[in-house]
Coordinates of C-alpha atoms and ligand atoms in Angstrom, one line a residue:
M1 CA 43.6 37.5 -37.8
M2 CA 39.8 37.5 -38.4
L3 CA 38.7 40.0 -41.0
D4 CA 35.1 40.6 -41.9
A5 CA 32.9 43.0 -44.0
T6 CA 33.7 45.8 -41.5
H7 CA 37.3 45.8 -42.7
D8 CA 36.5 46.0 -46.3
P9 CA 38.7 48.9 -47.6
A10 CA 36.0 49.8 -50.2
L11 CA 33.4 50.5 -47.6
R12 CA 32.0 54.0 -47.8
S13 CA 29.9 55.9 -45.2
W14 CA 26.9 58.2 -45.7
V15 CA 28.8 60.5 -43.4
P16 CA 30.9 62.7 -45.8
S17 CA 33.8 63.5 -43.4
A18 CA 34.5 59.7 -43.0
Q19 CA 35.9 59.7 -46.5
A20 CA 38.4 62.6 -45.8
P21 CA 41.9 61.3 -46.6
D22 CA 43.3 62.6 -43.3
T23 CA 40.6 61.5 -40.9
D24 CA 41.6 59.3 -38.0
F25 CA 38.0 57.8 -38.0
P26 CA 37.1 56.2 -41.3
I27 CA 34.2 53.6 -41.2
Q28 CA 36.8 50.9 -40.8
N29 CA 37.8 52.3 -37.4
L30 CA 34.8 52.9 -35.2
P31 CA 36.4 53.6 -32.0
L32 CA 34.3 53.8 -28.8
G33 CA 34.3 56.6 -26.3
V34 CA 32.2 58.4 -23.7
A35 CA 31.1 61.9 -24.5
A36 CA 29.4 64.7 -22.4
W37 CA 27.1 67.2 -24.0
G38 CA 26.6 70.8 -22.8
D39 CA 23.3 70.0 -21.3
G40 CA 24.8 67.3 -19.0
H41 CA 23.9 64.3 -21.2
V42 CA 26.5 61.6 -21.1
A43 CA 26.6 58.7 -23.5
I44 CA 28.7 56.0 -25.1
V45 CA 29.6 57.1 -28.6
I46 CA 31.3 56.0 -31.7
A47 CA 33.5 58.3 -33.8
I48 CA 32.9 58.6 -37.5
G49 CA 34.8 61.3 -39.4
D50 CA 34.4 64.6 -37.5
Q51 CA 31.1 63.4 -35.9
V52 CA 30.1 61.2 -32.9
C53 CA 27.0 59.0 -32.7
D54 CA 25.2 58.3 -29.3
L55 CA 24.8 54.5 -29.5
A56 CA 22.0 54.2 -26.9
R57 CA 20.1 56.7 -28.9
A58 CA 20.7 54.9 -32.2
R59 CA 19.6 51.6 -30.6
A60 CA 16.5 53.3 -29.2
A61 CA 15.8 54.5 -32.7
G62 CA 15.9 51.0 -34.0
L63 CA 19.1 51.5 -36.0
L64 CA 21.3 48.9 -34.3
D65 CA 19.7 45.6 -35.2
G66 CA 20.7 42.2 -34.0
L67 CA 22.3 43.2 -30.7
D68 CA 21.6 41.0 -27.7
A69 CA 20.1 42.3 -24.5
A70 CA 23.4 42.2 -22.7
V71 CA 25.0 44.5 -25.3
A72 CA 22.1 46.8 -25.5
G73 CA 22.0 47.1 -21.8
A74 CA 25.7 47.9 -21.5
L75 CA 25.2 50.8 -24.0
Q76 CA 23.1 52.6 -21.3
A77 CA 26.1 52.9 -19.0
P78 CA 28.1 56.1 -18.5
T79 CA 31.4 54.1 -19.1
L80 CA 32.5 51.4 -21.3
N81 CA 33.2 49.0 -18.4
P82 CA 30.0 46.9 -18.7
L83 CA 30.4 46.6 -22.4
V84 CA 34.0 45.6 -22.5
A85 CA 33.4 43.1 -19.6
L86 CA 31.2 41.1 -22.0
G87 CA 34.3 40.2 -24.0
R88 CA 35.5 40.3 -27.6
P89 CA 32.4 38.7 -29.2
A90 CA 30.2 41.5 -27.9
L91 CA 32.5 44.2 -29.2
T92 CA 32.5 42.3 -32.5
A93 CA 28.8 42.2 -32.7
L94 CA 28.4 45.9 -31.8
R95 CA 31.0 46.7 -34.5
G96 CA 29.1 44.9 -37.1
A97 CA 25.8 46.6 -36.3
V98 CA 27.4 50.0 -36.2
S99 CA 29.2 49.4 -39.5
R100 CA 25.9 48.5 -41.2
M101 CA 24.3 51.6 -39.7
L102 CA 27.0 54.0 -41.0
R103 CA 27.4 52.3 -44.5
A104 CA 26.2 54.2 -47.6
D105 CA 24.9 51.0 -49.2
T106 CA 22.7 49.3 -46.6
P107 CA 19.1 49.6 -45.6
E108 CA 20.2 50.4 -42.0
G109 CA 22.5 53.1 -43.4
A110 CA 19.6 54.6 -45.5
R111 CA 17.4 54.8 -42.4
A112 CA 20.1 56.2 -40.2
H113 CA 20.9 58.9 -42.9
A114 CA 17.2 59.9 -42.8
T115 CA 17.2 60.1 -39.0
S116 CA 17.6 63.7 -37.9
A117 CA 20.1 64.7 -35.2
L118 CA 21.6 61.2 -35.0
L119 CA 25.1 62.7 -35.1
T120 CA 26.8 65.5 -33.2
A121 CA 29.9 67.3 -34.3
A122 CA 32.9 66.0 -32.2
S123 CA 33.8 69.6 -31.5
E124 CA 30.5 70.1 -29.7
V125 CA 31.0 67.4 -27.1
T126 CA 33.7 66.9 -24.3
M127 CA 35.3 63.5 -24.3
R128 CA 35.7 61.8 -20.9
L129 CA 37.7 58.8 -19.9
P130 CA 36.3 55.9 -21.8
V131 CA 36.5 53.6 -18.8
A132 CA 36.5 53.8 -15.0
I133 CA 40.0 52.6 -14.5
G134 CA 40.3 50.4 -11.3
D135 CA 43.9 49.6 -11.7
Y136 CA 46.8 50.9 -13.8
T137 CA 50.1 49.1 -14.6
D138 CA 53.0 50.4 -16.6
F139 CA 55.4 48.1 -18.3
Y140 CA 59.0 49.0 -19.7
A141 CA 58.8 47.0 -22.8
S142 CA 61.0 48.9 -25.3
I143 CA 64.4 47.4 -25.2
D144 CA 65.7 50.5 -27.0
H145 CA 64.3 52.7 -24.2
A146 CA 65.6 50.4 -21.5
T147 CA 69.0 50.4 -23.2
N148 CA 69.2 54.1 -23.5
V149 CA 68.1 55.0 -20.0
G150 CA 70.2 52.2 -18.6
S151 CA 73.3 53.4 -20.4
M152 CA 73.0 56.9 -18.7
F153 CA 73.0 55.3 -15.3
R154 CA 75.1 52.2 -15.9
P155 CA 77.4 52.7 -19.0
D156 CA 79.0 49.3 -18.3
Q157 CA 75.8 47.3 -18.1
P158 CA 72.8 49.2 -19.7
L159 CA 70.5 46.2 -19.5
L160 CA 70.0 44.4 -16.3
P161 CA 70.2 40.5 -16.5
N162 CA 66.5 40.0 -16.1
Y163 CA 65.4 42.3 -19.0
R164 CA 65.3 39.8 -21.7
H165 CA 63.5 37.2 -19.5
V166 CA 60.8 39.1 -17.6
P167 CA 58.5 41.8 -18.8
I168 CA 59.4 44.6 -16.2
G169 CA 56.5 46.7 -14.9
Y170 CA 55.2 48.6 -11.8
H171 CA 51.9 49.4 -10.4
G172 CA 50.9 52.9 -11.2
R173 CA 48.0 55.0 -9.9
A174 CA 44.5 55.1 -11.5
S175 CA 43.1 58.1 -9.7
S176 CA 45.3 60.6 -11.6
I177 CA 44.6 59.4 -15.1
V178 CA 43.0 62.1 -17.1
P179 CA 41.5 62.4 -20.5
S180 CA 43.3 64.3 -23.4
G181 CA 42.9 68.1 -23.0
T182 CA 43.3 68.2 -19.2
A183 CA 45.9 70.8 -18.0
I184 CA 49.0 69.2 -16.3
R185 CA 50.1 71.1 -13.2
R186 CA 53.8 71.0 -12.7
P187 CA 54.3 68.9 -9.6
Q188 CA 56.3 69.7 -6.6
G189 CA 58.5 67.2 -4.7
Q190 CA 61.8 66.3 -3.3
V191 CA 64.7 66.9 -5.6
A192 CA 68.4 66.7 -4.8
A193 CA 71.3 68.2 -6.9
N194 CA 73.7 65.7 -5.2
P195 CA 72.8 62.0 -5.5
A196 CA 73.7 61.7 -1.8
G197 CA 71.4 64.6 -0.8
P198 CA 70.2 66.5 1.0
P199 CA 67.0 67.3 -0.9
T200 CA 64.9 70.4 -1.3
F201 CA 61.2 70.5 -1.8
A202 CA 60.5 72.4 -5.1
P203 CA 58.7 72.4 -8.4
T204 CA 60.2 69.9 -10.7
A205 CA 62.7 71.4 -13.0
R206 CA 62.8 68.1 -15.2
L207 CA 59.2 67.5 -16.3
D208 CA 59.1 65.0 -19.1
Y209 CA 56.5 63.2 -21.3
E210 CA 56.6 59.4 -22.1
L211 CA 55.1 58.3 -25.4
E212 CA 53.3 55.0 -24.6
V213 CA 50.4 52.8 -25.9
G214 CA 47.9 51.3 -23.4
V215 CA 45.6 48.4 -23.6
V216 CA 42.2 48.4 -21.8
I217 CA 41.3 45.1 -20.3
G218 CA 37.9 43.7 -21.4
R219 CA 36.9 40.4 -19.8
G220 CA 38.7 39.9 -16.6
N221 CA 40.3 36.8 -15.0
A222 CA 39.4 35.3 -11.6
L223 CA 41.8 35.7 -8.8
G224 CA 44.2 32.7 -8.8
A225 CA 43.4 31.9 -12.6
P226 CA 46.3 32.9 -14.8
I227 CA 45.7 33.8 -18.5
P228 CA 47.5 31.5 -20.9
L229 CA 49.1 33.4 -23.7
A230 CA 47.0 31.8 -26.4
E231 CA 43.9 33.3 -24.7
A232 CA 45.4 36.6 -23.7
E233 CA 43.9 38.7 -26.6
Q234 CA 40.4 37.6 -25.7
H235 CA 40.9 39.8 -22.6
L236 CA 42.0 42.8 -24.5
A237 CA 39.3 45.3 -25.5
G238 CA 41.3 48.0 -27.3
L239 CA 44.1 50.4 -27.3
V240 CA 44.6 54.1 -26.3
L241 CA 47.6 56.4 -26.4
V242 CA 49.2 57.1 -23.0
N243 CA 51.4 60.0 -21.8
D244 CA 53.2 58.9 -18.6
W245 CA 54.2 62.4 -17.4
S246 CA 57.4 62.1 -15.4
A247 CA 59.4 64.4 -13.1
R248 CA 62.9 63.1 -13.7
D249 CA 64.6 65.0 -10.7
M250 CA 62.1 63.7 -8.4
Q251 CA 62.4 60.2 -9.9
A252 CA 66.2 60.2 -9.6
W253 CA 66.0 60.9 -5.9
E254 CA 63.1 58.6 -4.9
Y255 CA 63.4 55.6 -7.2
Q256 CA 65.8 53.4 -5.1
P257 CA 65.0 50.8 -3.9
L258 CA 61.3 50.4 -4.7
G259 CA 60.9 52.2 -8.1
P260 CA 58.8 55.1 -9.3
F261 CA 56.2 56.8 -6.9
L262 CA 55.5 60.5 -6.8
A263 CA 57.6 61.2 -9.8
K264 CA 55.0 59.5 -11.9
N265 CA 51.5 59.5 -10.2
F266 CA 50.7 63.2 -10.4
A267 CA 49.1 62.8 -13.7
T268 CA 48.8 60.4 -16.7
T269 CA 46.9 61.4 -19.8
I270 CA 45.2 59.0 -22.2
S271 CA 43.4 59.5 -25.6
P272 CA 39.7 59.3 -25.2
W273 CA 39.0 56.8 -28.0
L274 CA 39.3 53.1 -27.5
V275 CA 40.4 51.6 -30.9
T276 CA 39.3 48.0 -30.6
L277 CA 41.3 44.9 -31.3
D278 CA 38.9 44.2 -34.2
A279 CA 39.6 47.6 -35.8
L280 CA 43.4 46.9 -35.5
A281 CA 43.3 43.4 -37.0
P282 CA 44.5 44.4 -40.5
Y283 CA 47.5 46.1 -38.9
R284 CA 49.0 43.2 -37.0
V285 CA 52.6 42.2 -37.6
A286 CA 55.1 39.7 -36.3
A287 CA 56.5 40.2 -32.8
R288 CA 60.0 41.5 -32.5
G289 CA 62.2 38.4 -33.0
R290 CA 65.1 37.3 -30.8
T291 CA 68.5 36.9 -32.2
T292 CA 70.4 33.7 -31.6
E293 CA 72.4 35.4 -28.8
E294 CA 69.2 36.3 -27.0
P295 CA 67.4 33.8 -24.6
A296 CA 64.0 32.4 -25.8
P297 CA 61.2 33.5 -23.5
L298 CA 60.0 31.0 -21.0
P299 CA 57.3 28.6 -22.2
Y300 CA 54.4 30.5 -20.6
L301 CA 55.5 33.6 -22.7
T302 CA 55.9 31.7 -25.9
E303 CA 53.1 31.0 -28.3
A304 CA 53.1 30.6 -32.2
R305 CA 50.3 33.0 -33.0
D306 CA 51.6 35.7 -30.7
A307 CA 55.1 35.4 -32.3
A308 CA 53.5 35.6 -35.9
H309 CA 50.9 38.4 -35.2
G310 CA 51.4 39.7 -31.7
A311 CA 52.6 43.2 -32.6
F312 CA 50.7 46.2 -33.8
A313 CA 52.0 48.4 -36.6
I314 CA 51.2 51.8 -35.2
T315 CA 53.3 54.8 -36.1
L316 CA 53.7 57.0 -33.1
E317 CA 54.6 60.6 -33.0
V318 CA 55.2 63.4 -30.3
W319 CA 54.4 67.0 -31.2
L320 CA 55.3 70.1 -29.1
R321 CA 53.9 73.6 -29.3
S322 CA 55.3 76.1 -26.7
A323 CA 53.3 79.2 -25.5
A324 CA 55.5 81.4 -27.7
M325 CA 54.8 79.2 -30.7
R326 CA 51.0 79.5 -30.1
A327 CA 51.4 83.2 -29.6
A328 CA 53.2 83.6 -33.0
G329 CA 50.7 81.4 -34.7
M330 CA 53.3 78.7 -35.4
P331 CA 52.3 75.1 -35.8
A332 CA 53.4 72.3 -33.4
V333 CA 56.9 70.8 -34.2
R334 CA 57.4 67.0 -34.4
L335 CA 59.9 65.7 -31.8
S336 CA 59.9 62.1 -32.6
R337 CA 58.5 59.3 -34.7
G338 CA 58.5 55.6 -33.7
D339 CA 56.9 52.3 -34.3
F340 CA 55.0 50.3 -31.7
S341 CA 56.0 47.1 -33.4
S342 CA 59.5 47.6 -32.2
M343 CA 58.7 46.6 -28.6
Y344 CA 60.5 43.7 -27.0
W345 CA 57.3 42.1 -25.4
T346 CA 53.8 42.0 -26.9
L347 CA 50.8 43.3 -25.1
A348 CA 49.5 39.8 -24.8
Q349 CA 52.8 38.7 -23.2
M350 CA 52.6 41.6 -20.8
V351 CA 49.0 40.7 -19.8
T352 CA 49.8 36.9 -19.5
H353 CA 52.8 37.8 -17.4
H354 CA 50.7 40.2 -15.2
A355 CA 48.3 37.4 -14.4
S356 CA 50.8 34.6 -14.3
N357 CA 50.9 34.7 -10.5
G358 CA 47.1 34.6 -10.3
C359 CA 46.7 38.4 -10.1
N360 CA 43.2 39.2 -11.3
L361 CA 42.8 41.8 -14.0
Q362 CA 39.4 43.5 -14.2
P363 CA 37.4 45.1 -16.9
G364 CA 38.5 48.7 -17.5
D365 CA 42.1 48.2 -16.0
L366 CA 44.8 50.0 -18.0
V367 CA 48.0 48.2 -18.9
A368 CA 50.6 50.6 -20.6
S369 CA 53.5 49.5 -22.6
G370 CA 56.2 51.8 -21.3
T371 CA 58.0 54.4 -23.3
V372 CA 58.1 53.5 -27.0
S373 CA 61.5 54.2 -28.3
G374 CA 63.3 52.9 -31.4
P375 CA 67.0 52.4 -32.2
T376 CA 67.5 55.8 -33.8
K377 CA 67.7 59.2 -32.2
D378 CA 64.5 60.5 -34.0
S379 CA 62.5 57.7 -32.4
R380 CA 63.2 58.3 -28.8
G381 CA 60.0 58.6 -26.9
C382 CA 60.8 61.1 -24.1
L383 CA 62.9 64.1 -23.5
L384 CA 65.3 62.2 -21.1
E385 CA 66.5 60.2 -24.1
L386 CA 66.0 62.9 -26.9
T387 CA 68.2 65.4 -24.8
W388 CA 70.3 62.7 -23.1
R389 CA 69.4 63.8 -19.5
G390 CA 69.5 67.5 -20.6
A391 CA 73.1 67.3 -22.1
E392 CA 71.8 67.9 -25.7
P393 CA 69.1 70.6 -25.8
I394 CA 66.8 70.7 -28.7
T395 CA 65.9 73.9 -30.6
L396 CA 62.3 74.8 -31.5
P397 CA 61.3 76.6 -34.6
S398 CA 60.7 79.7 -32.4
G399 CA 64.4 79.7 -31.4
E400 CA 63.6 78.5 -27.9
T401 CA 65.6 75.5 -26.6
R402 CA 64.3 72.7 -24.4
T403 CA 66.0 70.1 -22.2
F404 CA 62.8 69.4 -20.4
L405 CA 59.2 70.8 -20.6
A406 CA 58.5 74.5 -19.8
D407 CA 55.3 75.9 -18.5
G408 CA 52.9 76.5 -21.4
D409 CA 54.3 73.6 -23.5
E410 CA 51.5 71.6 -25.2
V411 CA 52.4 68.0 -25.8
T412 CA 50.4 65.9 -28.3
L413 CA 50.8 62.2 -28.9
C414 CA 49.5 60.8 -32.2
G415 CA 49.2 57.2 -33.4
V416 CA 48.4 56.1 -37.0
C417 CA 47.9 52.6 -38.6
E418 CA 48.7 52.1 -42.3
A419 CA 49.0 49.0 -44.4
P420 CA 49.1 48.3 -48.1
G421 CA 45.6 48.5 -49.5
R422 CA 44.1 49.4 -46.2
P423 CA 42.6 52.8 -45.1
R424 CA 44.6 55.0 -42.7
L425 CA 43.3 54.6 -39.1
G426 CA 44.2 57.0 -36.3
F427 CA 43.8 57.2 -32.5
G428 CA 42.8 60.9 -32.2
G429 CA 45.1 63.1 -30.2
C430 CA 46.4 62.8 -26.7
T431 CA 47.2 66.3 -25.5
G432 CA 48.2 68.1 -22.3
I433 CA 49.4 71.6 -21.6
V434 CA 51.9 72.1 -18.7
E435 CA 50.8 74.8 -16.1
G436 CA 53.0 76.4 -13.6
G437 CA 53.0 74.6 -10.2
Ligands
CA501 CA1 56.3 54.9 -18.2

């Protein structure tokens, strides 16, 4: 993994809140996003502590030295697509310049610190989707999630024969992906109490969340040109948190034989900050290994560096706060805690598999991991698993019980990276409140 001066754990910023021990955005993170101001101004920004910095404005003020014309031009866009399309080296160069601008011990930092109104409080802007997402694909890469869900429907054979060979995925819908904070309307659809039918058309009674991590594609590949696994990470711009809201009763009725459709595409929430591959470099760990009883992946899904460093050590949590808890002033309660490094396939393997037939991925495409669940009950990443299809309700601190989500429930996903001798990095929240349908 390539580490440089931007990863130095000793770096300090002239922005005081970047040193707060619980901030998601110390100077070693520098995630990219798109912010809207109250006066209609929209700009690519970087997060530092509890502030955001308009990068085009910083560049115009002469505070981002050494950027080439292509990167500088891409900073003028209202989305990150032109920037991420330039590939990893462009993001690395931008990260270096931004780090120098925000450091407490550089000439660039001294000039930036003396520049008035360079920063805006994050609470004063509205974060938009960071990229215009052309296509969205959702994988199913947690073997613990696949085993749990499979065992509910096929106790004798939880995992289908293909699972350990092929990264399973389906094409989702990009138009209904929304940024954190967007209200989620409870969808209506066909549901059937009896698996043989007949159905009724009604609001879903089994609304669920799915805790996932998504990767935003940077440089694309040409149609017909697969991506070798050794090159896959050059096509990954950064990661976001993903909540793949799911209507389980609609899903159970519609999923055969072609898989998820309206049970999934009514809304998907993502966190607004793109945490770059560069920022995550110190938190890379070995991919989940295979036991001797498990088949080795086919050669196109096998590569030494991916096996050694292909996973990301991100601790992922789900928090719930009901309307009654908000009214009583009670804080959110944590429902689960898992680790993204437990996935059966790496993001690079998923992307290589996606393009292995020549399918072209494009800048801004979103590729999500599938529900992140671990082997223990407290690491199950959706209510379907946590309540075992509703058979084991959970009790909230308010005394309320849940099998699936109720109107007014606020679901927040969090992701944090920690490593010995390294600062804590976070993704910012990924939140949605359920509204009645
Ligand atoms: Ca999913």
